[in-house]
Short mmCIF file of C-alpha atoms and ligand atoms in Angstrom, two decimals:
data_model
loop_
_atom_site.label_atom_id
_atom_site.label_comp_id
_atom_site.label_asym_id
_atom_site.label_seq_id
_atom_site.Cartn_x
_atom_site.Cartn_y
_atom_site.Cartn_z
CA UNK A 1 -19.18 -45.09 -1.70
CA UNK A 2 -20.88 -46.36 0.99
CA UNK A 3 -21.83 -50.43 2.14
CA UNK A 4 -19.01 -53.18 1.20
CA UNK A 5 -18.13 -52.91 -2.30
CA UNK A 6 -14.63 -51.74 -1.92
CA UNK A 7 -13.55 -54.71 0.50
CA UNK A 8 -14.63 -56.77 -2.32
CA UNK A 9 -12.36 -58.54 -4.19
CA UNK A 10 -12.54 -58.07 -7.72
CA UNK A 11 -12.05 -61.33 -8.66
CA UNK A 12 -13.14 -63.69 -5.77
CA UNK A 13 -12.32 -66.78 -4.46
CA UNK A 14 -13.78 -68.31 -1.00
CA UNK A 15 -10.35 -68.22 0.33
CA UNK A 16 -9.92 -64.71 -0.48
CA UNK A 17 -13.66 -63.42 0.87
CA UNK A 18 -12.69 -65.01 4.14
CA UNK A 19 -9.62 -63.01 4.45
CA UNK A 20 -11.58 -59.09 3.11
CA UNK A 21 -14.45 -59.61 4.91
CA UNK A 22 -12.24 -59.48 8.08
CA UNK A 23 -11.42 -56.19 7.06
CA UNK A 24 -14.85 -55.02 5.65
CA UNK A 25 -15.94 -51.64 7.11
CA UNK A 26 -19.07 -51.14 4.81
CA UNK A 27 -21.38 -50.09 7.66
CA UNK A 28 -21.74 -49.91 11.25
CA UNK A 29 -22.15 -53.33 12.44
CA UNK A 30 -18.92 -54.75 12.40
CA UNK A 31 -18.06 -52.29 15.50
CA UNK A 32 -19.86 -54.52 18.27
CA UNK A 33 -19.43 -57.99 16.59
CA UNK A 34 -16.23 -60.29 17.36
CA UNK A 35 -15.80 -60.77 13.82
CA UNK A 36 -17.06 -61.34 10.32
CA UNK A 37 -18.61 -64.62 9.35
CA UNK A 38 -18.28 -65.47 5.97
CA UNK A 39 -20.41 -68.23 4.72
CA UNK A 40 -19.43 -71.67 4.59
CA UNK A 41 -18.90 -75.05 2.51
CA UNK A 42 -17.83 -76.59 -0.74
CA UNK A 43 -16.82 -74.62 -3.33
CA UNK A 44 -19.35 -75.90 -6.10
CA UNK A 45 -21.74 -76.64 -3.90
CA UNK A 46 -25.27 -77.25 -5.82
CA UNK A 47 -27.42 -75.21 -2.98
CA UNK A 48 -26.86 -72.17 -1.21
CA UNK A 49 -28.51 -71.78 1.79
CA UNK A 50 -28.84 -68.19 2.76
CA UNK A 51 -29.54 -67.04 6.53
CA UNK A 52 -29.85 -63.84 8.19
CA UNK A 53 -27.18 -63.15 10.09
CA UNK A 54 -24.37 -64.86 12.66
CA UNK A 55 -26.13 -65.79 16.14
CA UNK A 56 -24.38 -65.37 19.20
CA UNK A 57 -22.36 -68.66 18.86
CA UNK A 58 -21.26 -68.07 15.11
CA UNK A 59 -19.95 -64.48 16.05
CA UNK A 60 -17.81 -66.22 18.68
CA UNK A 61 -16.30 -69.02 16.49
CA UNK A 62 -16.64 -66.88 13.11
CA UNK A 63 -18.55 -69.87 11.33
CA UNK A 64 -22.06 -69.80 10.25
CA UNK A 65 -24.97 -72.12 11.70
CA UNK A 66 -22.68 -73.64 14.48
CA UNK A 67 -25.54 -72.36 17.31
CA UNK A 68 -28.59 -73.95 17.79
CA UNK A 69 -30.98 -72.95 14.65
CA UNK A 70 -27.84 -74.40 12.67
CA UNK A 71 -28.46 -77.74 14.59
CA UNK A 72 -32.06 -77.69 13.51
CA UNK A 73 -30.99 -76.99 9.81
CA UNK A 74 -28.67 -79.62 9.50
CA UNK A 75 -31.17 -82.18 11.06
CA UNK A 76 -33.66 -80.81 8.74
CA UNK A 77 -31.44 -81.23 5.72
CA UNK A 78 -30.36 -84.50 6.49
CA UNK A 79 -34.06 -85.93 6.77
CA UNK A 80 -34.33 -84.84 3.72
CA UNK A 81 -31.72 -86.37 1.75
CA UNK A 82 -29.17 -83.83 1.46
CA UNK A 83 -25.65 -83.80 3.01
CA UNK A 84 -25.38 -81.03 5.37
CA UNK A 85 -21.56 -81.11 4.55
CA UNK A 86 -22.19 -80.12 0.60
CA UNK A 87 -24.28 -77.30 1.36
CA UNK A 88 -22.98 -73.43 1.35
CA UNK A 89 -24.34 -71.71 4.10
CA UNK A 90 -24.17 -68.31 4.19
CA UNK A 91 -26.15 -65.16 5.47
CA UNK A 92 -27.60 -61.56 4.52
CA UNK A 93 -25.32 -59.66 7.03
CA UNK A 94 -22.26 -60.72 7.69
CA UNK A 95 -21.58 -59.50 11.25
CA UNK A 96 -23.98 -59.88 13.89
CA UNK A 97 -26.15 -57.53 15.25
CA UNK A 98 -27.17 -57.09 18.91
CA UNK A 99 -27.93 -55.24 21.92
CA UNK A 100 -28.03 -56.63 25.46
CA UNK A 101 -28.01 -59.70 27.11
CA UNK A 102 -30.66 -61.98 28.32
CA UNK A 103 -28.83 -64.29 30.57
CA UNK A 104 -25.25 -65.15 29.17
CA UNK A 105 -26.10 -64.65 25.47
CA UNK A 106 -26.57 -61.55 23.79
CA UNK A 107 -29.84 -60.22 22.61
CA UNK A 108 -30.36 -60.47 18.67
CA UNK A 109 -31.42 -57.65 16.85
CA UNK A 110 -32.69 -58.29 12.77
CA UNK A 111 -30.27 -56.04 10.88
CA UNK A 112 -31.85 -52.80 9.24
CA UNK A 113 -32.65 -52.30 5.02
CA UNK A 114 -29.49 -50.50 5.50
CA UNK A 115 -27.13 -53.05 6.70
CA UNK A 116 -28.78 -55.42 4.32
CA UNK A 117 -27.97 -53.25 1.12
CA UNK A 118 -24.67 -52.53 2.58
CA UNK A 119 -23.53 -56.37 2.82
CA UNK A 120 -25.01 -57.29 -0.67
CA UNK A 121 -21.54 -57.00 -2.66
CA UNK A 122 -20.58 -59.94 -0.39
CA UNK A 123 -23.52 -62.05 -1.35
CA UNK A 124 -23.09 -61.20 -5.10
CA UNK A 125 -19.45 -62.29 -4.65
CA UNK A 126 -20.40 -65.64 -3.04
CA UNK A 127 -22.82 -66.65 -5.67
CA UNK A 128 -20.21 -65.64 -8.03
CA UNK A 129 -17.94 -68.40 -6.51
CA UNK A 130 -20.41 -71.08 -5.65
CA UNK A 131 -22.52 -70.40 -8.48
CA UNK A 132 -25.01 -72.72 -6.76
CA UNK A 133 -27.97 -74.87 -9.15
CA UNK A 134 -30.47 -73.46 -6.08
CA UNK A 135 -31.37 -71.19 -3.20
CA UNK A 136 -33.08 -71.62 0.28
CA UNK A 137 -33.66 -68.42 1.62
CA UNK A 138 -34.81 -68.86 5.33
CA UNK A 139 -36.93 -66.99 6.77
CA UNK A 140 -38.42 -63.13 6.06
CA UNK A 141 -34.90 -61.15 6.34
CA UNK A 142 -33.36 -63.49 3.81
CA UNK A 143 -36.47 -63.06 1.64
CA UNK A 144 -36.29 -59.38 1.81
CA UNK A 145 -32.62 -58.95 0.99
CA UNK A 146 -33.36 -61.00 -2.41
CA UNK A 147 -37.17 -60.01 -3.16
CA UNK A 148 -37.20 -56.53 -1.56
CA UNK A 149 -39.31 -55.23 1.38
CA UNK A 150 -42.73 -56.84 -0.10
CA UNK A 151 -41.89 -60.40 0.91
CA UNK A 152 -43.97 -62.43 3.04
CA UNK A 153 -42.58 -65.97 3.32
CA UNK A 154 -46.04 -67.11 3.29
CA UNK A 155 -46.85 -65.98 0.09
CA UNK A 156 -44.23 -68.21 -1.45
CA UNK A 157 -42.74 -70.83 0.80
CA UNK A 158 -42.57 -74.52 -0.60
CA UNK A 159 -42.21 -74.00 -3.83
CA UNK A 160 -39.43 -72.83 -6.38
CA UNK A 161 -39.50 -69.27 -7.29
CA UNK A 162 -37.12 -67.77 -9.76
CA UNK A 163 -33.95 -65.52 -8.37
CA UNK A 164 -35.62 -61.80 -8.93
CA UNK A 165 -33.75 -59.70 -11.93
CA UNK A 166 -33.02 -56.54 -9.34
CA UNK A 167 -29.41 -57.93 -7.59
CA UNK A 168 -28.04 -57.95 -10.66
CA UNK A 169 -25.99 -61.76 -10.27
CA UNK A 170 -24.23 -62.46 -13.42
CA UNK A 171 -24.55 -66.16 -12.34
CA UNK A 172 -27.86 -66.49 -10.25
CA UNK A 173 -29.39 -69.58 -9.14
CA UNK A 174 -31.58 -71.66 -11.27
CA UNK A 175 -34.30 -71.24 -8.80
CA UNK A 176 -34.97 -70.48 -5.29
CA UNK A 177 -37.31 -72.43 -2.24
CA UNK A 178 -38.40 -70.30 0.15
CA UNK A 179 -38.93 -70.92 3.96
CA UNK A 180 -39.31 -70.37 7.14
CA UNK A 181 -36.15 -69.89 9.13
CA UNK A 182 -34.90 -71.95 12.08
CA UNK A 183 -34.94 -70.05 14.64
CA UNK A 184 -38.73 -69.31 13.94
CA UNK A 185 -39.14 -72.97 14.46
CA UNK A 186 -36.91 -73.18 17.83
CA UNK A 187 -40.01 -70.52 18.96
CA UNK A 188 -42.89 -71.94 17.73
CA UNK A 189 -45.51 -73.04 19.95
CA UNK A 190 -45.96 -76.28 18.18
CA UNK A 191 -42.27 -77.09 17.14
CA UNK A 192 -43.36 -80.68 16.19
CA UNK A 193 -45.34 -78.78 13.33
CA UNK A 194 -43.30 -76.18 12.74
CA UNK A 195 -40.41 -78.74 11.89
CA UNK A 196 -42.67 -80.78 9.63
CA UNK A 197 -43.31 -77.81 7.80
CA UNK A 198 -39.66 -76.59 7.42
CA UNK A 199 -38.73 -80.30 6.06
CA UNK A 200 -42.10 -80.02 3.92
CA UNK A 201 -40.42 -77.17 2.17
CA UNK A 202 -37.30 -78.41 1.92
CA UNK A 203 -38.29 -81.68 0.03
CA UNK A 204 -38.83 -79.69 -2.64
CA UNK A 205 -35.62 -77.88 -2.76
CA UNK A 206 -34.19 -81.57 -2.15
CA UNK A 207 -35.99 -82.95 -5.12
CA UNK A 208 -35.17 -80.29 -7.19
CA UNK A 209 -31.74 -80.73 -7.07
CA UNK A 210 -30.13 -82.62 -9.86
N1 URA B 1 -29.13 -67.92 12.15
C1 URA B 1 -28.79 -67.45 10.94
O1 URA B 1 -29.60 -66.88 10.21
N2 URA B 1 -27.55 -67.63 10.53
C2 URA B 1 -26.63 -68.25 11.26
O2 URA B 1 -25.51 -68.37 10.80
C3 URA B 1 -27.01 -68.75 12.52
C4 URA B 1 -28.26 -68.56 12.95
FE1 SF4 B 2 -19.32 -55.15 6.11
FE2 SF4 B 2 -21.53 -56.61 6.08
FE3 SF4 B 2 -20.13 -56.42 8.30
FE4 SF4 B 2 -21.54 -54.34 7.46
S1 SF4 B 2 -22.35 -56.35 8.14
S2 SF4 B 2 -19.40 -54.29 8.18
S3 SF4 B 2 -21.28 -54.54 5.22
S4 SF4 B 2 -19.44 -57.38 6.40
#
């Protein structure tokens, strides 16, 4: 059978995803990457904060948001009330992909639908554990993997969407925020407004919590 289901444990715990994702084998990315990076923080935690994939810096110390769009998260969090510390971070693929360099970092590539559908057992397993009150999905790959290949963040960003029925989660989240991701903003011509926007959003997701 093919993507990561049978490196899944069948009953998970964080501790044990860390250790079987280093082993996962569920499709072809984990063959140029340094190593799997599972997602990240308190078990409980009340959001889930789902990337795309580990950047150059995560692949090399196998934790996600540590590079510079994880920066700009964190800051963005924190101006918004929430403790970067009791959020699980996490992302659609769990190895990252790339090809070439530009300069001393490697060129990111957005994984394929493939790669996406073959990491999902990993993301089912994660919400399983956290079993988090709310999503932010940042950004259009993150969007995709949970709303399928229709998504346009701006169709829904700022404001709380329910989890779709189609993954299947026995314990989904009550309800999801869509945004853009932080990378996008690192780009942007206006980054001023392109932050604002990004902590626009997540107010809501803030104030939602409970
Ligand atoms: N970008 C992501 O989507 N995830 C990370 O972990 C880092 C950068
Ligand atoms: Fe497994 Fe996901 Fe890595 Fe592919 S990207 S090898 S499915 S952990």
């Amino acid at each position: 059978r093919p993507g990561a289901e049978q490196w899944v444990p069948e009953r998970p715990t964080h501790e044990a995803l860390l250790e079987a994702v280093r082993g996962c084998r569920g499709c072809e990315l984990h063959a140029d990457a340094t190593q799997a990076v599972m997602g990240s923080g308190p078990p409980g935690a009340r959001l889930l904060v789902l990337g795309e994939q580990p950047g150059d810096r995560e692949d090399v110390e196998g934790e996600p948001f540590v590079g510079p769009a994880g920066r700009l998260l964190d800051r963005a969090l924190t101006d918004v009330g929430v403790d970067p510390a009791e959020v699980y971070r996490t992302n659609v693929v769990k190895h990252f992909r790339w090809s070439g360099m530009r300069g001393k970092r490697r060129i990111h590539q957005s994984p394929k639908t493939a790669h996406v559908a073959a990491c999902a057992p990993w993301l089912r397993a994660e919400l399983s554990v956290v079993r988090p009150q709310g999503a932010v999905l940042l950004g259009g790959t993150a969007g995709k993997a949970v709303y399928g290949s229709s998504f346009k963040v701006g169709e829904t960003r700022g404001r709380l969407v329910d989890w779709p029925e189609r993954l299947g989660t026995e314990h989904p989240p009550a309800w999801v925020l869509t945004t853009t991701h932080p990378s996008a903003v690192l780009r942007a011509d206006d980054r001023d407004a392109a932050y604002d926007d990004l902590v626009a959003d997540l107010r809501v997701a803030a104030e939602a919590l409970s």
